[in-house]
Amino acid sequence: MQLPYADIKPARIHRVDAQFLPRACPRKGCPSHSGEPFRFQRKGTFSRKVDLRSVQRFRCLTCSRGFSSQTFRVDYRIHHPWLPLCVFQGLVSKTSLRQTARNLGCKLDTVLHHLALLGMHCAEVHAAFLARLVLRGGWSEGTFQLDELETFEIDRRLFPLTVPVLIHKKTRFVVATDTGTLPARGNLSEHDRRRRDDYEALLGKRVSQSKPATKRCFEALRDVLAPEAVFAVQTDEKSTYPPLLRKVFGRAIPHQWVNSRVRRDRNNLLFPINNVLAQARDNLGRLVRRNWGHSKRERNLRWHLAVWALYRNYVRERSHFHKRMSSAQAALVAHARVPARDILEWRGAIPRAA
C-alpha cells in the first residue's frame, strides 16, 4: 500500500532550517559537554532526496566533527519522513499497532520503532514545557486529582498493571502518568495457577508497584508547584495515598477523597479524572477492555501514554465547548494550541508558537 501523497514532489526546494542554531554538539564525547565552550561554524548545505528539503551543515570548532540541522530533528535517519506524524495520529485514534502498519503500508517493527521514538520524544517535550513553567514560578494554586487505571500486559489475570494519572482539575491538563506492575489476581483456575508458578519460577514473583508509581506522579506535581503554593489533592479512599502525600510534600495538605463505589456521574467529585481516564481508553486501543490489541510489554504502554498525554494536553482541544483552546493553554503551560506537525519537528524542543 502506498500513501496518497507519497509520490507528490514539492514545487521547489524549501529551506525550513535556515534559522536553526545548534544548542550543543550532538557528539557525546565532545569536550564542550564537560565545560569547554561550544563554538560552531556553518559548512554549506545539502538537499535530502526523500523530501528535497535543504539542510544546513555545521562544524563543531571544539571537537572538529561535522553535523547538520537534520541531526536534531525527529525524522533523523528516517527514510519516510511522513511516517512519524502518521504513526502519531494512529496511536491516538484507537488503532492497534498492527492495523496502523497495514494502513501505512509498512512493517509492524517499523511502527514499534516509531512508538519508542515518539514516546521518548513526547516525554522530553512535556518535560520541557513543565521546566519552562517552573522557570516562570510554577503553579501558585489549583486543585489536582489522581486515580489509577487498571489494565494488563500479556494476560489479564496473571499480569495486571496499574496506571496512575494526575491531572489539573479545572483544565484537565495531564501533569503526569506512570505505570507499575500488580500481583496476579486471586481465585485463579488450576490451569492459571500452574502458569503463574511457571512464570514466577522464570521471572520471579510479581510485586505491586502501585506505591512507587503513584509517588512519582506526586513528585512530578511537587516539582512544578511554586514554593508557597496553595493547592489541594482529590483522590479515592485508597489507604496508601495520605502517607505518600505527607512523604512527598513534607507537610499536611488539603486532601479530599471519595468512595470509589459512588456513582460516577457529573455529580461525583472525581468526575474530571474519571472523564480523562475514559478519554484515554477511547484514544488508546491497547486500553480498550477485552480486545487483542492489549499491551504485550509494559514499556510499550509507557511510551504510548507519553504520546497520548502530549496529544491530550497540547494538540487536542480542551473540550467540545473550548475548541480553540488546549488544556495546556488553559493551564498557562502553553501560549496556544500546537499542531502535531510542529511538535514532531525538533527533538526535545518546545515549538516556537507554544
PDB file of N, CA and C in Angstrom, residues 34-119:
ATOM      1  N   SER A  34      31.789  18.853  28.787  1.00  0.00           N
ATOM      2  CA  SER A  34      32.460  18.772  30.084  1.00  0.00           C
ATOM      3  C   SER A  34      33.043  20.104  30.536  1.00  0.00           C
ATOM      4  N   GLY A  35      32.561  21.201  29.973  1.00  0.00           N
ATOM      5  CA  GLY A  35      32.978  22.512  30.473  1.00  0.00           C
ATOM      6  C   GLY A  35      33.536  23.450  29.428  1.00  0.00           C
ATOM      7  N   GLU A  36      34.115  22.936  28.344  1.00  0.00           N
ATOM      8  CA  GLU A  36      34.671  23.823  27.326  1.00  0.00           C
ATOM      9  C   GLU A  36      33.549  24.508  26.558  1.00  0.00           C
ATOM     10  N   PRO A  37      33.760  25.738  26.109  1.00  0.00           N
ATOM     11  CA  PRO A  37      32.701  26.450  25.376  1.00  0.00           C
ATOM     12  C   PRO A  37      32.403  25.787  24.038  1.00  0.00           C
ATOM     13  N   PHE A  38      31.138  25.819  23.660  1.00  0.00           N
ATOM     14  CA  PHE A  38      30.710  25.235  22.385  1.00  0.00           C
ATOM     15  C   PHE A  38      30.730  26.319  21.311  1.00  0.00           C
ATOM     16  N   ARG A  39      31.518  26.089  20.273  1.00  0.00           N
ATOM     17  CA  ARG A  39      31.600  27.014  19.145  1.00  0.00           C
ATOM     18  C   ARG A  39      31.398  26.223  17.858  1.00  0.00           C
ATOM     19  N   PHE A  40      30.782  26.852  16.875  1.00  0.00           N
ATOM     20  CA  PHE A  40      30.498  26.165  15.621  1.00  0.00           C
ATOM     21  C   PHE A  40      30.568  27.151  14.466  1.00  0.00           C
ATOM     22  N   GLN A  41      30.614  26.599  13.267  1.00  0.00           N
ATOM     23  CA  GLN A  41      30.539  27.413  12.057  1.00  0.00           C
ATOM     24  C   GLN A  41      29.720  26.680  11.007  1.00  0.00           C
ATOM     25  N   ARG A  42      29.104  27.425  10.119  1.00  0.00           N
ATOM     26  CA  ARG A  42      28.297  26.835   9.047  1.00  0.00           C
ATOM     27  C   ARG A  42      29.208  26.289   7.961  1.00  0.00           C
ATOM     28  N   LYS A  43      28.808  25.163   7.380  1.00  0.00           N
ATOM     29  CA  LYS A  43      29.627  24.494   6.361  1.00  0.00           C
ATOM     30  C   LYS A  43      28.780  24.105   5.153  1.00  0.00           C
ATOM     31  N   GLY A  44      27.969  25.017   4.653  1.00  0.00           N
ATOM     32  CA  GLY A  44      27.192  24.738   3.452  1.00  0.00           C
ATOM     33  C   GLY A  44      25.895  23.999   3.736  1.00  0.00           C
ATOM     34  N   THR A  45      25.282  23.514   2.684  1.00  0.00           N
ATOM     35  CA  THR A  45      24.001  22.815   2.796  1.00  0.00           C
ATOM     36  C   THR A  45      23.994  21.586   1.898  1.00  0.00           C
ATOM     37  N   PHE A  46      23.002  20.743   2.092  1.00  0.00           N
ATOM     38  CA  PHE A  46      22.747  19.631   1.178  1.00  0.00           C
ATOM     39  C   PHE A  46      21.240  19.419   1.089  1.00  0.00           C
ATOM     40  N   SER A  47      20.792  18.807   0.002  1.00  0.00           N
ATOM     41  CA  SER A  47      19.368  18.563  -0.223  1.00  0.00           C
ATOM     42  C   SER A  47      19.057  17.089  -0.002  1.00  0.00           C
ATOM     43  N   ARG A  48      18.013  16.820   0.793  1.00  0.00           N
ATOM     44  CA  ARG A  48      17.592  15.451   1.033  1.00  0.00           C
ATOM     45  C   ARG A  48      16.774  14.951  -0.150  1.00  0.00           C
ATOM     46  N   LYS A  49      17.059  13.735  -0.578  1.00  0.00           N
ATOM     47  CA  LYS A  49      16.353  13.179  -1.726  1.00  0.00           C
ATOM     48  C   LYS A  49      14.903  12.839  -1.401  1.00  0.00           C
ATOM     49  N   VAL A  50      14.621  12.470  -0.138  1.00  0.00           N
ATOM     50  CA  VAL A  50      13.289  11.979   0.198  1.00  0.00           C
ATOM     51  C   VAL A  50      12.244  13.089   0.197  1.00  0.00           C
ATOM     52  N   ASP A  51      12.647  14.324   0.537  1.00  0.00           N
ATOM     53  CA  ASP A  51      11.670  15.420   0.552  1.00  0.00           C
ATOM     54  C   ASP A  51      12.213  16.715  -0.056  1.00  0.00           C
ATOM     55  N   LEU A  52      13.437  16.657  -0.641  1.00  0.00           N
ATOM     56  CA  LEU A  52      14.042  17.820  -1.294  1.00  0.00           C
ATOM     57  C   LEU A  52      14.150  19.026  -0.367  1.00  0.00           C
ATOM     58  N   ARG A  53      14.329  18.762   0.925  1.00  0.00           N
ATOM     59  CA  ARG A  53      14.481  19.861   1.876  1.00  0.00           C
ATOM     60  C   ARG A  53      15.947  20.221   1.993  1.00  0.00           C
ATOM     61  N   SER A  54      16.238  21.513   2.034  1.00  0.00           N
ATOM     62  CA  SER A  54      17.600  21.991   2.147  1.00  0.00           C
ATOM     63  C   SER A  54      18.027  21.982   3.611  1.00  0.00           C
ATOM     64  N   VAL A  55      19.122  21.292   3.907  1.00  0.00           N
ATOM     65  CA  VAL A  55      19.579  21.082   5.278  1.00  0.00           C
ATOM     66  C   VAL A  55      20.911  21.796   5.480  1.00  0.00           C
ATOM     67  N   GLN A  56      21.031  22.489   6.605  1.00  0.00           N
ATOM     68  CA  GLN A  56      22.243  23.246   6.918  1.00  0.00           C
ATOM     69  C   GLN A  56      23.286  22.343   7.582  1.00  0.00           C
ATOM     70  N   ARG A  57      24.515  22.412   7.078  1.00  0.00           N
ATOM     71  CA  ARG A  57      25.619  21.687   7.700  1.00  0.00           C
ATOM     72  C   ARG A  57      26.339  22.590   8.703  1.00  0.00           C
ATOM     73  N   PHE A  58      26.935  21.952   9.729  1.00  0.00           N
ATOM     74  CA  PHE A  58      27.716  22.674  10.729  1.00  0.00           C
ATOM     75  C   PHE A  58      29.010  21.905  11.014  1.00  0.00           C
ATOM     76  N   ARG A  59      29.957  22.635  11.602  1.00  0.00           N
ATOM     77  CA  ARG A  59      31.199  22.017  12.069  1.00  0.00           C
ATOM     78  C   ARG A  59      31.471  22.510  13.478  1.00  0.00           C
ATOM     79  N   CYS A  60      31.621  21.568  14.407  1.00  0.00           N
ATOM     80  CA  CYS A  60      31.926  21.926  15.785  1.00  0.00           C
ATOM     81  C   CYS A  60      33.395  22.307  15.877  1.00  0.00           C
ATOM     82  N   LEU A  61      33.694  23.527  16.341  1.00  0.00           N
ATOM     83  CA  LEU A  61      35.071  24.005  16.455  1.00  0.00           C
ATOM     84  C   LEU A  61      35.758  23.498  17.717  1.00  0.00           C
ATOM     85  N   THR A  62      35.000  22.804  18.573  1.00  0.00           N
ATOM     86  CA  THR A  62      35.579  22.254  19.798  1.00  0.00           C
ATOM     87  C   THR A  62      36.160  20.866  19.560  1.00  0.00           C
ATOM     88  N   CYS A  63      35.396  20.010  18.845  1.00  0.00           N
ATOM     89  CA  CYS A  63      35.876  18.639  18.587  1.00  0.00           C
ATOM     90  C   CYS A  63      36.183  18.402  17.114  1.00  0.00           C
ATOM     91  N   SER A  64      35.952  19.422  16.263  1.00  0.00           N
ATOM     92  CA  SER A  64      36.241  19.348  14.823  1.00  0.00           C
ATOM     93  C   SER A  64      35.436  18.281  14.105  1.00  0.00           C
ATOM     94  N   ARG A  65      34.253  17.933  14.635  1.00  0.00           N
ATOM     95  CA  ARG A  65      33.379  16.963  13.983  1.00  0.00           C
ATOM     96  C   ARG A  65      32.237  17.699  13.296  1.00  0.00           C
ATOM     97  N   GLY A  66      31.717  17.084  12.238  1.00  0.00           N
ATOM     98  CA  GLY A  66      30.630  17.689  11.491  1.00  0.00           C
ATOM     99  C   GLY A  66      29.273  17.132  11.880  1.00  0.00           C
ATOM    100  N   PHE A  67      28.236  17.934  11.697  1.00  0.00           N
ATOM    101  CA  PHE A  67      26.857  17.519  11.909  1.00  0.00           C
ATOM    102  C   PHE A  67      25.981  18.475  11.126  1.00  0.00           C
ATOM    103  N   SER A  68      24.672  18.234  11.167  1.00  0.00           N
ATOM    104  CA  SER A  68      23.746  19.081  10.415  1.00  0.00           C
ATOM    105  C   SER A  68      22.518  19.355  11.255  1.00  0.00           C
ATOM    106  N   SER A  69      21.665  20.238  10.759  1.00  0.00           N
ATOM    107  CA  SER A  69      20.419  20.522  11.468  1.00  0.00           C
ATOM    108  C   SER A  69      19.516  19.295  11.513  1.00  0.00           C
ATOM    109  N   GLN A  70      19.668  18.390  10.521  1.00  0.00           N
ATOM    110  CA  GLN A  70      18.851  17.185  10.493  1.00  0.00           C
ATOM    111  C   GLN A  70      19.127  16.295  11.698  1.00  0.00           C
ATOM    112  N   THR A  71      20.314  16.394  12.280  1.00  0.00           N
ATOM    113  CA  THR A  71      20.670  15.589  13.443  1.00  0.00           C
ATOM    114  C   THR A  71      19.727  15.854  14.609  1.00  0.00           C
ATOM    115  N   PHE A  72      19.148  17.046  14.678  1.00  0.00           N
ATOM    116  CA  PHE A  72      18.307  17.442  15.799  1.00  0.00           C
ATOM    117  C   PHE A  72      16.821  17.293  15.504  1.00  0.00           C
ATOM    118  N   ARG A  73      16.470  16.716  14.366  1.00  0.00           N
ATOM    119  CA  ARG A  73      15.071  16.572  14.001  1.00  0.00           C
ATOM    120  C   ARG A  73      14.544  15.188  14.376  1.00  0.00           C
ATOM    121  N   VAL A  74      13.230  15.100  14.575  1.00  0.00           N
ATOM    122  CA  VAL A  74      12.616  13.834  14.944  1.00  0.00           C
ATOM    123  C   VAL A  74      12.748  12.808  13.816  1.00  0.00           C
ATOM    124  N   ASP A  75      12.691  13.259  12.571  1.00  0.00           N
ATOM    125  CA  ASP A  75      12.789  12.330  11.440  1.00  0.00           C
ATOM    126  C   ASP A  75      14.234  12.072  11.014  1.00  0.00           C
ATOM    127  N   TYR A  76      15.175  12.218  11.921  1.00  0.00           N
ATOM    128  CA  TYR A  76      16.580  11.944  11.641  1.00  0.00           C
ATOM    129  C   TYR A  76      16.759  10.471  11.282  1.00  0.00           C
ATOM    130  N   ARG A  77      17.377  10.216  10.150  1.00  0.00           N
ATOM    131  CA  ARG A  77      17.656   8.875   9.635  1.00  0.00           C
ATOM    132  C   ARG A  77      16.386   8.070   9.380  1.00  0.00           C
ATOM    133  N   ILE A  78      15.303   8.724   9.077  1.00  0.00           N
ATOM    134  CA  ILE A  78      14.060   8.051   8.711  1.00  0.00           C
ATOM    135  C   ILE A  78      13.838   8.252   7.218  1.00  0.00           C
ATOM    136  N   HIS A  79      13.727   7.150   6.479  1.00  0.00           N
ATOM    137  CA  HIS A  79      13.633   7.230   5.021  1.00  0.00           C
ATOM    138  C   HIS A  79      12.287   7.767   4.554  1.00  0.00           C
ATOM    139  N   HIS A  80      11.262   7.621   5.378  1.00  0.00           N
ATOM    140  CA  HIS A  80       9.938   8.132   5.033  1.00  0.00           C
ATOM    141  C   HIS A  80       9.562   9.193   6.066  1.00  0.00           C
ATOM    142  N   PRO A  81       9.898  10.465   5.839  1.00  0.00           N
ATOM    143  CA  PRO A  81       9.740  11.497   6.880  1.00  0.00           C
ATOM    144  C   PRO A  81       8.300  11.794   7.252  1.00  0.00           C
ATOM    145  N   TRP A  82       7.324  11.271   6.495  1.00  0.00           N
ATOM    146  CA  TRP A  82       5.931  11.493   6.851  1.00  0.00           C
ATOM    147  C   TRP A  82       5.431  10.465   7.877  1.00  0.00           C
ATOM    148  N   LEU A  83       6.205   9.408   8.118  1.00  0.00           N
ATOM    149  CA  LEU A  83       5.735   8.332   8.995  1.00  0.00           C
ATOM    150  C   LEU A  83       5.535   8.759  10.457  1.00  0.00           C
ATOM    151  N   PRO A  84       6.438   9.547  11.086  1.00  0.00           N
ATOM    152  CA  PRO A  84       6.204   9.901  12.495  1.00  0.00           C
ATOM    153  C   PRO A  84       4.856  10.558  12.741  1.00  0.00           C
ATOM    154  N   LEU A  85       4.449  11.494  11.887  1.00  0.00           N
ATOM    155  CA  LEU A  85       3.159  12.147  12.069  1.00  0.00           C
ATOM    156  C   LEU A  85       2.016  11.168  11.859  1.00  0.00           C
ATOM    157  N   CYS A  86       2.128  10.302  10.855  1.00  0.00           N
ATOM    158  CA  CYS A  86       1.064   9.325  10.595  1.00  0.00           C
ATOM    159  C   CYS A  86       0.936   8.327  11.737  1.00  0.00           C
ATOM    160  N   VAL A  87       2.065   7.861  12.267  1.00  0.00           N
ATOM    161  CA  VAL A  87       2.023   6.932  13.395  1.00  0.00           C
ATOM    162  C   VAL A  87       1.469   7.630  14.633  1.00  0.00           C
ATOM    163  N   PHE A  88       1.850   8.882  14.844  1.00  0.00           N
ATOM    164  CA  PHE A  88       1.326   9.651  15.982  1.00  0.00           C
ATOM    165  C   PHE A  88      -0.195   9.724  15.915  1.00  0.00           C
ATOM    166  N   GLN A  89      -0.732  10.026  14.745  1.00  0.00           N
ATOM    167  CA  GLN A  89      -2.187  10.125  14.602  1.00  0.00           C
ATOM    168  C   GLN A  89      -2.851   8.768  14.806  1.00  0.00           C
ATOM    169  N   GLY A  90      -2.192   7.687  14.369  1.00  0.00           N
ATOM    170  CA  GLY A  90      -2.751   6.360  14.583  1.00  0.00           C
ATOM    171  C   GLY A  90      -2.739   5.955  16.045  1.00  0.00           C
ATOM    172  N   LEU A  91      -1.703   6.366  16.773  1.00  0.00           N
ATOM    173  CA  LEU A  91      -1.579   5.975  18.179  1.00  0.00           C
ATOM    174  C   LEU A  91      -2.668   6.592  19.051  1.00  0.00           C
ATOM    175  N   VAL A  92      -3.169   7.760  18.672  1.00  0.00           N
ATOM    176  CA  VAL A  92      -4.190   8.430  19.486  1.00  0.00           C
ATOM    177  C   VAL A  92      -5.573   8.301  18.859  1.00  0.00           C
ATOM    178  N   SER A  93      -5.735   7.356  17.936  1.00  0.00           N
ATOM    179  CA  SER A  93      -7.014   7.183  17.234  1.00  0.00           C
ATOM    180  C   SER A  93      -7.619   5.803  17.471  1.00  0.00           C
ATOM    181  N   LYS A  94      -7.231   5.171  18.591  1.00  0.00           N
ATOM    182  CA  LYS A  94      -7.813   3.883  18.966  1.00  0.00           C
ATOM    183  C   LYS A  94      -7.514   2.791  17.938  1.00  0.00           C
ATOM    184  N   THR A  95      -6.356   2.904  17.296  1.00  0.00           N
ATOM    185  CA  THR A  95      -5.945   1.945  16.281  1.00  0.00           C
ATOM    186  C   THR A  95      -4.812   1.091  16.827  1.00  0.00           C
ATOM    187  N   SER A  96      -4.869  -0.194  16.625  1.00  0.00           N
ATOM    188  CA  SER A  96      -3.801  -1.077  17.089  1.00  0.00           C
ATOM    189  C   SER A  96      -2.545  -0.852  16.260  1.00  0.00           C
ATOM    190  N   LEU A  97      -1.409  -1.288  16.784  1.00  0.00           N
ATOM    191  CA  LEU A  97      -0.148  -1.113  16.062  1.00  0.00           C
ATOM    192  C   LEU A  97      -0.148  -1.893  14.759  1.00  0.00           C
ATOM    193  N   ARG A  98      -0.719  -3.088  14.775  1.00  0.00           N
ATOM    194  CA  ARG A  98      -0.735  -3.900  13.555  1.00  0.00           C
ATOM    195  C   ARG A  98      -1.618  -3.260  12.482  1.00  0.00           C
ATOM    196  N   GLN A  99      -2.769  -2.723  12.880  1.00  0.00           N
ATOM    197  CA  GLN A  99      -3.632  -2.068  11.900  1.00  0.00           C
ATOM    198  C   GLN A  99      -3.006  -0.775  11.401  1.00  0.00           C
ATOM    199  N   THR A 100      -2.276  -0.070  12.264  1.00  0.00           N
ATOM    200  CA  THR A 100      -1.557   1.130  11.826  1.00  0.00           C
ATOM    201  C   THR A 100      -0.525   0.766  10.771  1.00  0.00           C
ATOM    202  N   ALA A 101       0.168  -0.366  10.969  1.00  0.00           N
ATOM    203  CA  ALA A 101       1.141  -0.812   9.971  1.00  0.00           C
ATOM    204  C   ALA A 101       0.450  -1.133   8.648  1.00  0.00           C
ATOM    205  N   ARG A 102      -0.724  -1.759   8.714  1.00  0.00           N
ATOM    206  CA  ARG A 102      -1.459  -2.045   7.472  1.00  0.00           C
ATOM    207  C   ARG A 102      -1.873  -0.748   6.780  1.00  0.00           C
ATOM    208  N   ASN A 103      -2.374   0.198   7.543  1.00  0.00           N
ATOM    209  CA  ASN A 103      -2.837   1.451   6.949  1.00  0.00           C
ATOM    210  C   ASN A 103      -1.713   2.238   6.289  1.00  0.00           C
ATOM    211  N   LEU A 104      -0.519   2.165   6.851  1.00  0.00           N
ATOM    212  CA  LEU A 104       0.604   2.951   6.345  1.00  0.00           C
ATOM    213  C   LEU A 104       1.472   2.173   5.362  1.00  0.00           C
ATOM    214  N   GLY A 105       1.163   0.895   5.162  1.00  0.00           N
ATOM    215  CA  GLY A 105       1.934   0.103   4.212  1.00  0.00           C
ATOM    216  C   GLY A 105       3.353  -0.166   4.669  1.00  0.00           C
ATOM    217  N   CYS A 106       3.553  -0.367   5.966  1.00  0.00           N
ATOM    218  CA  CYS A 106       4.885  -0.639   6.495  1.00  0.00           C
ATOM    219  C   CYS A 106       4.824  -1.860   7.400  1.00  0.00           C
ATOM    220  N   LYS A 107       5.951  -2.247   7.954  1.00  0.00           N
ATOM    221  CA  LYS A 107       6.021  -3.415   8.819  1.00  0.00           C
ATOM    222  C   LYS A 107       5.636  -3.050  10.254  1.00  0.00           C
ATOM    223  N   LEU A 108       5.237  -4.071  11.008  1.00  0.00           N
ATOM    224  CA  LEU A 108       4.911  -3.863  12.411  1.00  0.00           C
ATOM    225  C   LEU A 108       6.134  -3.390  13.188  1.00  0.00           C
ATOM    226  N   ASP A 109       7.314  -3.919  12.857  1.00  0.00           N
ATOM    227  CA  ASP A 109       8.539  -3.493  13.539  1.00  0.00           C
ATOM    228  C   ASP A 109       8.795  -2.003  13.321  1.00  0.00           C
ATOM    229  N   THR A 110       8.423  -1.494  12.156  1.00  0.00           N
ATOM    230  CA  THR A 110       8.586  -0.067  11.887  1.00  0.00           C
ATOM    231  C   THR A 110       7.707   0.763  12.815  1.00  0.00           C
ATOM    232  N   VAL A 111       6.467   0.328  13.001  1.00  0.00           N
ATOM    233  CA  VAL A 111       5.560   1.048  13.896  1.00  0.00           C
ATOM    234  C   VAL A 111       6.054   0.953  15.336  1.00  0.00           C
ATOM    235  N   LEU A 112       6.579  -0.209  15.741  1.00  0.00           N
ATOM    236  CA  LEU A 112       7.140  -0.352  17.084  1.00  0.00           C
ATOM    237  C   LEU A 112       8.333   0.572  17.281  1.00  0.00           C
ATOM    238  N   HIS A 113       9.165   0.703  16.251  1.00  0.00           N
ATOM    239  CA  HIS A 113      10.307   1.624  16.325  1.00  0.00           C
ATOM    240  C   HIS A 113       9.827   3.063  16.492  1.00  0.00           C
ATOM    241  N   HIS A 114       8.784   3.435  15.757  1.00  0.00           N
ATOM    242  CA  HIS A 114       8.256   4.789  15.866  1.00  0.00           C
ATOM    243  C   HIS A 114       7.540   5.009  17.197  1.00  0.00           C
ATOM    244  N   LEU A 115       6.941   3.949  17.749  1.00  0.00           N
ATOM    245  CA  LEU A 115       6.325   4.077  19.073  1.00  0.00           C
ATOM    246  C   LEU A 115       7.374   4.453  20.112  1.00  0.00           C
ATOM    247  N   ALA A 116       8.523   3.774  20.085  1.00  0.00           N
ATOM    248  CA  ALA A 116       9.598   4.108  21.024  1.00  0.00           C
ATOM    249  C   ALA A 116      10.141   5.504  20.763  1.00  0.00           C
ATOM    250  N   LEU A 117      10.342   5.836  19.489  1.00  0.00           N
ATOM    251  CA  LEU A 117      10.863   7.156  19.126  1.00  0.00           C
ATOM    252  C   LEU A 117       9.924   8.263  19.589  1.00  0.00           C
ATOM    253  N   LEU A 118       8.636   8.119  19.293  1.00  0.00           N
ATOM    254  CA  LEU A 118       7.664   9.144  19.649  1.00  0.00           C
ATOM    255  C   LEU A 118       7.434   9.186  21.152  1.00  0.00           C
ATOM    256  N   GLY A 119       7.428   8.023  21.810  1.00  0.00           N
ATOM    257  CA  GLY A 119       7.220   8.004  23.245  1.00  0.00           C
ATOM    258  C   GLY A 119       8.294   8.777  23.988  1.00  0.00           C
TER     259      GLY A 119
END
